[in-house]
Amino acid sequence: MHEHYHDVVDLDPFGTPVPFADAAVRSGREYLCVTATDTAPLCGAHFESGVRSYGAVPRNTEFHAEMGLRVLLSALVRTAARYDVAARPVLSHVSSHYVRTYLRLESGARAADRRIEDLGYLDHCQHCLWRDHEATLVADPVDDCPDCGRSTWTAGPIWLGPAHDAGFVREVAAAIPDGFGTAEKSRDLLETVADELHEPTHYDQHRLYERWNEPATAMDEFLAALRAAGFDASRSHYGGTTFKTDAGVAAIREAVD
Ligand SMILES: [Zn+2]
């Protein structure tokens, strides 16, 4: 990869792709595809290893799979930016213990600057599941959770921008040959990803109801209540009880009560 250009570079190493990332962004002309299987460092379960490999602070939140994806995207976007290359995620998913992303590459310092603008920090309360994020290079964490007053965690710099491009994802879904053994499963995954909101975190409906000491309601009904209250809401591919919304945790409670 240090010696030749390629239209598409696909990194699928054992463990972290970081040792190959510099060569890959220099070699790739159109797309860079990356798999990472070191999900424990990425999501903050192996904290020091995650900090070392990815140059970011990961936090083991209840949306750990997405935390891992956004820590990986942050590292890849920053690696590309070092070579004046803008890396834009067009499809990303976390499936069976690996993280997978496809990035569209574009040369140019200004384009790379715009990608950097989508990096930032995330505050999270593991007690009431409140969270907030800010796209910034200078972390400004909250002191305590504004909802419950307890201490919070800060993660970053993580990727806060869109992790997929719905048009691209639908084109991929349409191009899957029927003969593929995983065709149906892949199309289901892509359909869910294409419809996902671009919020940088997701909620697990069951975790919320556990906090509220109530039995969970049906997912479709739950999402309909959020939409009826004026919020955007979508399922997410991170699990059957996961969803994304632009409502905060207190507003969710009010909308579905
Ligand atoms: Zn809280």
mmCIF file with all atom_site columns, C-alpha atoms in Angstrom, residues 119-247:
data_model
loop_
_atom_site.group_PDB
_atom_site.id
_atom_site.type_symbol
_atom_site.label_atom_id
_atom_site.label_alt_id
_atom_site.label_comp_id
_atom_site.label_asym_id
_atom_site.label_entity_id
_atom_site.label_seq_id
_atom_site.pdbx_PDB_ins_code
_atom_site.Cartn_x
_atom_site.Cartn_y
_atom_site.Cartn_z
_atom_site.occupancy
_atom_site.B_iso_or_equiv
_atom_site.pdbx_formal_charge
_atom_site.auth_seq_id
_atom_site.auth_comp_id
_atom_site.auth_asym_id
_atom_site.auth_atom_id
_atom_site.pdbx_PDB_model_num
ATOM 1   C CA . LEU A 1 119 ? -15.330 15.364  15.829 1.00 0.00 ? 119 LEU A CA 1
ATOM 2   C CA . GLY A 1 120 ? -16.194 16.173  19.396 1.00 0.00 ? 120 GLY A CA 1
ATOM 3   C CA . TYR A 1 121 ? -16.992 15.106  22.921 1.00 0.00 ? 121 TYR A CA 1
ATOM 4   C CA . LEU A 1 122 ? -19.844 13.269  24.549 1.00 0.00 ? 122 LEU A CA 1
ATOM 5   C CA . ASP A 1 123 ? -20.994 13.531  28.175 1.00 0.00 ? 123 ASP A CA 1
ATOM 6   C CA . HIS A 1 124 ? -22.943 10.606  29.567 1.00 0.00 ? 124 HIS A CA 1
ATOM 7   C CA . CYS A 1 125 ? -24.670 9.799   32.850 1.00 0.00 ? 125 CYS A CA 1
ATOM 8   C CA . GLN A 1 126 ? -24.636 6.077   33.530 1.00 0.00 ? 126 GLN A CA 1
ATOM 9   C CA . HIS A 1 127 ? -27.259 6.497   36.260 1.00 0.00 ? 127 HIS A CA 1
ATOM 10  C CA . CYS A 1 128 ? -30.197 8.067   34.380 1.00 0.00 ? 128 CYS A CA 1
ATOM 11  C CA . LEU A 1 129 ? -28.796 7.610   30.815 1.00 0.00 ? 129 LEU A CA 1
ATOM 12  C CA . TRP A 1 130 ? -28.773 11.353  30.076 1.00 0.00 ? 130 TRP A CA 1
ATOM 13  C CA . ARG A 1 131 ? -26.245 12.304  27.401 1.00 0.00 ? 131 ARG A CA 1
ATOM 14  C CA . ASP A 1 132 ? -25.168 15.330  25.392 1.00 0.00 ? 132 ASP A CA 1
ATOM 15  C CA . HIS A 1 133 ? -22.513 15.992  22.764 1.00 0.00 ? 133 HIS A CA 1
ATOM 16  C CA . GLU A 1 134 ? -20.673 18.919  21.247 1.00 0.00 ? 134 GLU A CA 1
ATOM 17  C CA . ALA A 1 135 ? -18.653 19.072  18.024 1.00 0.00 ? 135 ALA A CA 1
ATOM 18  C CA . THR A 1 136 ? -15.479 20.777  19.219 1.00 0.00 ? 136 THR A CA 1
ATOM 19  C CA . LEU A 1 137 ? -11.751 20.167  19.510 1.00 0.00 ? 137 LEU A CA 1
ATOM 20  C CA . VAL A 1 138 ? -11.692 21.609  23.034 1.00 0.00 ? 138 VAL A CA 1
ATOM 21  C CA . ALA A 1 139 ? -13.478 19.442  25.580 1.00 0.00 ? 139 ALA A CA 1
ATOM 22  C CA . ASP A 1 140 ? -15.823 21.271  27.943 1.00 0.00 ? 140 ASP A CA 1
ATOM 23  C CA . PRO A 1 141 ? -17.372 18.516  30.062 1.00 0.00 ? 141 PRO A CA 1
ATOM 24  C CA . VAL A 1 142 ? -20.341 19.141  32.352 1.00 0.00 ? 142 VAL A CA 1
ATOM 25  C CA . ASP A 1 143 ? -19.591 18.874  36.086 1.00 0.00 ? 143 ASP A CA 1
ATOM 26  C CA . ASP A 1 144 ? -22.646 16.807  36.989 1.00 0.00 ? 144 ASP A CA 1
ATOM 27  C CA . CYS A 1 145 ? -25.657 15.336  35.205 1.00 0.00 ? 145 CYS A CA 1
ATOM 28  C CA . PRO A 1 146 ? -28.237 18.116  34.705 1.00 0.00 ? 146 PRO A CA 1
ATOM 29  C CA . ASP A 1 147 ? -31.087 15.583  35.125 1.00 0.00 ? 147 ASP A CA 1
ATOM 30  C CA . CYS A 1 148 ? -30.058 13.633  38.250 1.00 0.00 ? 148 CYS A CA 1
ATOM 31  C CA . GLY A 1 149 ? -27.031 15.529  39.618 1.00 0.00 ? 149 GLY A CA 1
ATOM 32  C CA . ARG A 1 150 ? -24.687 12.533  39.681 1.00 0.00 ? 150 ARG A CA 1
ATOM 33  C CA . SER A 1 151 ? -21.221 12.340  38.119 1.00 0.00 ? 151 SER A CA 1
ATOM 34  C CA . THR A 1 152 ? -20.872 11.903  34.367 1.00 0.00 ? 152 THR A CA 1
ATOM 35  C CA . TRP A 1 153 ? -18.378 10.356  31.940 1.00 0.00 ? 153 TRP A CA 1
ATOM 36  C CA . THR A 1 154 ? -16.829 12.163  28.999 1.00 0.00 ? 154 THR A CA 1
ATOM 37  C CA . ALA A 1 155 ? -15.679 10.403  25.820 1.00 0.00 ? 155 ALA A CA 1
ATOM 38  C CA . GLY A 1 156 ? -13.811 11.836  22.866 1.00 0.00 ? 156 GLY A CA 1
ATOM 39  C CA . PRO A 1 157 ? -12.792 12.969  20.470 1.00 0.00 ? 157 PRO A CA 1
ATOM 40  C CA . ILE A 1 158 ? -15.349 10.699  18.797 1.00 0.00 ? 158 ILE A CA 1
ATOM 41  C CA . TRP A 1 159 ? -17.002 10.984  15.383 1.00 0.00 ? 159 TRP A CA 1
ATOM 42  C CA . LEU A 1 160 ? -20.325 12.826  15.813 1.00 0.00 ? 160 LEU A CA 1
ATOM 43  C CA . GLY A 1 161 ? -21.254 13.145  12.130 1.00 0.00 ? 161 GLY A CA 1
ATOM 44  C CA . PRO A 1 162 ? -23.373 10.755  10.050 1.00 0.00 ? 162 PRO A CA 1
ATOM 45  C CA . ALA A 1 163 ? -22.038 7.181   10.090 1.00 0.00 ? 163 ALA A CA 1
ATOM 46  C CA . HIS A 1 164 ? -23.848 6.349   6.848  1.00 0.00 ? 164 HIS A CA 1
ATOM 47  C CA . ASP A 1 165 ? -25.261 7.871   3.669  1.00 0.00 ? 165 ASP A CA 1
ATOM 48  C CA . ALA A 1 166 ? -28.809 6.527   3.182  1.00 0.00 ? 166 ALA A CA 1
ATOM 49  C CA . GLY A 1 167 ? -28.632 6.741   -0.633 1.00 0.00 ? 167 GLY A CA 1
ATOM 50  C CA . PHE A 1 168 ? -25.390 4.754   -0.715 1.00 0.00 ? 168 PHE A CA 1
ATOM 51  C CA . VAL A 1 169 ? -26.743 2.152   1.718  1.00 0.00 ? 169 VAL A CA 1
ATOM 52  C CA . ARG A 1 170 ? -29.884 1.605   -0.405 1.00 0.00 ? 170 ARG A CA 1
ATOM 53  C CA . GLU A 1 171 ? -27.781 1.231   -3.558 1.00 0.00 ? 171 GLU A CA 1
ATOM 54  C CA . VAL A 1 172 ? -25.706 -1.424  -1.822 1.00 0.00 ? 172 VAL A CA 1
ATOM 55  C CA . ALA A 1 173 ? -28.882 -3.228  -0.693 1.00 0.00 ? 173 ALA A CA 1
ATOM 56  C CA . ALA A 1 174 ? -30.238 -3.189  -4.268 1.00 0.00 ? 174 ALA A CA 1
ATOM 57  C CA . ALA A 1 175 ? -26.969 -4.624  -5.606 1.00 0.00 ? 175 ALA A CA 1
ATOM 58  C CA . ILE A 1 176 ? -26.867 -7.714  -3.353 1.00 0.00 ? 176 ILE A CA 1
ATOM 59  C CA . PRO A 1 177 ? -27.272 -10.789 -5.588 1.00 0.00 ? 177 PRO A CA 1
ATOM 60  C CA . ASP A 1 178 ? -30.165 -13.118 -4.654 1.00 0.00 ? 178 ASP A CA 1
ATOM 61  C CA . GLY A 1 179 ? -27.758 -16.055 -4.722 1.00 0.00 ? 179 GLY A CA 1
ATOM 62  C CA . PHE A 1 180 ? -25.847 -14.822 -1.697 1.00 0.00 ? 180 PHE A CA 1
ATOM 63  C CA . GLY A 1 181 ? -26.538 -17.008 1.327  1.00 0.00 ? 181 GLY A CA 1
ATOM 64  C CA . THR A 1 182 ? -26.649 -13.891 3.495  1.00 0.00 ? 182 THR A CA 1
ATOM 65  C CA . ALA A 1 183 ? -28.737 -11.822 1.042  1.00 0.00 ? 183 ALA A CA 1
ATOM 66  C CA . GLU A 1 184 ? -31.839 -11.604 3.213  1.00 0.00 ? 184 GLU A CA 1
ATOM 67  C CA . LYS A 1 185 ? -29.912 -10.922 6.413  1.00 0.00 ? 185 LYS A CA 1
ATOM 68  C CA . SER A 1 186 ? -27.784 -8.280  4.670  1.00 0.00 ? 186 SER A CA 1
ATOM 69  C CA . ARG A 1 187 ? -30.802 -6.510  3.169  1.00 0.00 ? 187 ARG A CA 1
ATOM 70  C CA . ASP A 1 188 ? -32.506 -6.422  6.587  1.00 0.00 ? 188 ASP A CA 1
ATOM 71  C CA . LEU A 1 189 ? -29.391 -4.906  8.147  1.00 0.00 ? 189 LEU A CA 1
ATOM 72  C CA . LEU A 1 190 ? -28.999 -2.325  5.367  1.00 0.00 ? 190 LEU A CA 1
ATOM 73  C CA . GLU A 1 191 ? -32.664 -1.335  5.511  1.00 0.00 ? 191 GLU A CA 1
ATOM 74  C CA . THR A 1 192 ? -32.381 -0.646  9.252  1.00 0.00 ? 192 THR A CA 1
ATOM 75  C CA . VAL A 1 193 ? -29.106 1.263   8.827  1.00 0.00 ? 193 VAL A CA 1
ATOM 76  C CA . ALA A 1 194 ? -30.535 3.374   5.968  1.00 0.00 ? 194 ALA A CA 1
ATOM 77  C CA . ASP A 1 195 ? -33.485 4.451   8.143  1.00 0.00 ? 195 ASP A CA 1
ATOM 78  C CA . GLU A 1 196 ? -31.372 5.231   11.243 1.00 0.00 ? 196 GLU A CA 1
ATOM 79  C CA . LEU A 1 197 ? -31.320 8.841   12.395 1.00 0.00 ? 197 LEU A CA 1
ATOM 80  C CA . HIS A 1 198 ? -27.910 10.522  12.446 1.00 0.00 ? 198 HIS A CA 1
ATOM 81  C CA . GLU A 1 199 ? -27.917 10.967  16.225 1.00 0.00 ? 199 GLU A CA 1
ATOM 82  C CA . PRO A 1 200 ? -24.473 9.939   17.576 1.00 0.00 ? 200 PRO A CA 1
ATOM 83  C CA . THR A 1 201 ? -25.903 7.687   20.295 1.00 0.00 ? 201 THR A CA 1
ATOM 84  C CA . HIS A 1 202 ? -28.805 5.290   20.620 1.00 0.00 ? 202 HIS A CA 1
ATOM 85  C CA . TYR A 1 203 ? -30.967 4.227   23.550 1.00 0.00 ? 203 TYR A CA 1
ATOM 86  C CA . ASP A 1 204 ? -31.999 0.745   24.610 1.00 0.00 ? 204 ASP A CA 1
ATOM 87  C CA . GLN A 1 205 ? -35.704 0.868   25.365 1.00 0.00 ? 205 GLN A CA 1
ATOM 88  C CA . HIS A 1 206 ? -35.435 -1.949  27.942 1.00 0.00 ? 206 HIS A CA 1
ATOM 89  C CA . ARG A 1 207 ? -32.652 -0.139  29.830 1.00 0.00 ? 207 ARG A CA 1
ATOM 90  C CA . LEU A 1 208 ? -34.842 2.949   30.063 1.00 0.00 ? 208 LEU A CA 1
ATOM 91  C CA . TYR A 1 209 ? -37.818 1.022   31.433 1.00 0.00 ? 209 TYR A CA 1
ATOM 92  C CA . GLU A 1 210 ? -35.526 -0.724  33.930 1.00 0.00 ? 210 GLU A CA 1
ATOM 93  C CA . ARG A 1 211 ? -34.553 2.727   35.215 1.00 0.00 ? 211 ARG A CA 1
ATOM 94  C CA . TRP A 1 212 ? -38.225 3.710   35.346 1.00 0.00 ? 212 TRP A CA 1
ATOM 95  C CA . ASN A 1 213 ? -39.219 0.450   37.115 1.00 0.00 ? 213 ASN A CA 1
ATOM 96  C CA . GLU A 1 214 ? -41.924 -0.276  34.560 1.00 0.00 ? 214 GLU A CA 1
ATOM 97  C CA . PRO A 1 215 ? -42.504 -3.010  31.993 1.00 0.00 ? 215 PRO A CA 1
ATOM 98  C CA . ALA A 1 216 ? -41.413 -2.027  28.459 1.00 0.00 ? 216 ALA A CA 1
ATOM 99  C CA . THR A 1 217 ? -44.109 -1.301  25.877 1.00 0.00 ? 217 THR A CA 1
ATOM 100 C CA . ALA A 1 218 ? -44.169 -2.544  22.274 1.00 0.00 ? 218 ALA A CA 1
ATOM 101 C CA . MET A 1 219 ? -41.421 -0.918  20.222 1.00 0.00 ? 219 MET A CA 1
ATOM 102 C CA . ASP A 1 220 ? -43.639 0.379   17.392 1.00 0.00 ? 220 ASP A CA 1
ATOM 103 C CA . GLU A 1 221 ? -46.053 1.932   19.891 1.00 0.00 ? 221 GLU A CA 1
ATOM 104 C CA . PHE A 1 222 ? -43.140 3.477   21.768 1.00 0.00 ? 222 PHE A CA 1
ATOM 105 C CA . LEU A 1 223 ? -41.655 5.061   18.625 1.00 0.00 ? 223 LEU A CA 1
ATOM 106 C CA . ALA A 1 224 ? -45.109 6.277   17.528 1.00 0.00 ? 224 ALA A CA 1
ATOM 107 C CA . ALA A 1 225 ? -45.518 8.064   20.889 1.00 0.00 ? 225 ALA A CA 1
ATOM 108 C CA . LEU A 1 226 ? -42.192 9.842   20.398 1.00 0.00 ? 226 LEU A CA 1
ATOM 109 C CA . ARG A 1 227 ? -43.199 10.952  16.891 1.00 0.00 ? 227 ARG A CA 1
ATOM 110 C CA . ALA A 1 228 ? -46.611 12.073  18.132 1.00 0.00 ? 228 ALA A CA 1
ATOM 111 C CA . ALA A 1 229 ? -44.812 14.295  20.659 1.00 0.00 ? 229 ALA A CA 1
ATOM 112 C CA . GLY A 1 230 ? -42.960 15.972  17.785 1.00 0.00 ? 230 GLY A CA 1
ATOM 113 C CA . PHE A 1 231 ? -39.630 14.132  17.926 1.00 0.00 ? 231 PHE A CA 1
ATOM 114 C CA . ASP A 1 232 ? -37.780 12.152  15.275 1.00 0.00 ? 232 ASP A CA 1
ATOM 115 C CA . ALA A 1 233 ? -37.393 8.490   16.124 1.00 0.00 ? 233 ALA A CA 1
ATOM 116 C CA . SER A 1 234 ? -36.036 5.411   14.359 1.00 0.00 ? 234 SER A CA 1
ATOM 117 C CA . ARG A 1 235 ? -35.019 1.888   15.198 1.00 0.00 ? 235 ARG A CA 1
ATOM 118 C CA . SER A 1 236 ? -31.292 1.190   15.126 1.00 0.00 ? 236 SER A CA 1
ATOM 119 C CA . HIS A 1 237 ? -29.341 -1.878  14.003 1.00 0.00 ? 237 HIS A CA 1
ATOM 120 C CA . TYR A 1 238 ? -27.591 -2.242  17.380 1.00 0.00 ? 238 TYR A CA 1
ATOM 121 C CA . GLY A 1 239 ? -30.359 -4.467  18.709 1.00 0.00 ? 239 GLY A CA 1
ATOM 122 C CA . GLY A 1 240 ? -34.086 -5.176  18.538 1.00 0.00 ? 240 GLY A CA 1
ATOM 123 C CA . THR A 1 241 ? -34.876 -2.908  21.491 1.00 0.00 ? 241 THR A CA 1
ATOM 124 C CA . THR A 1 242 ? -32.568 -0.036  20.452 1.00 0.00 ? 242 THR A CA 1
ATOM 125 C CA . PHE A 1 243 ? -33.673 3.252   18.923 1.00 0.00 ? 243 PHE A CA 1
ATOM 126 C CA . LYS A 1 244 ? -32.475 6.730   18.038 1.00 0.00 ? 244 LYS A CA 1
ATOM 127 C CA . THR A 1 245 ? -34.237 9.991   18.719 1.00 0.00 ? 245 THR A CA 1
ATOM 128 C CA . ASP A 1 246 ? -33.534 13.688  18.995 1.00 0.00 ? 246 ASP A CA 1
ATOM 129 C CA . ALA A 1 247 ? -35.420 13.738  22.315 1.00 0.00 ? 247 ALA A CA 1
#
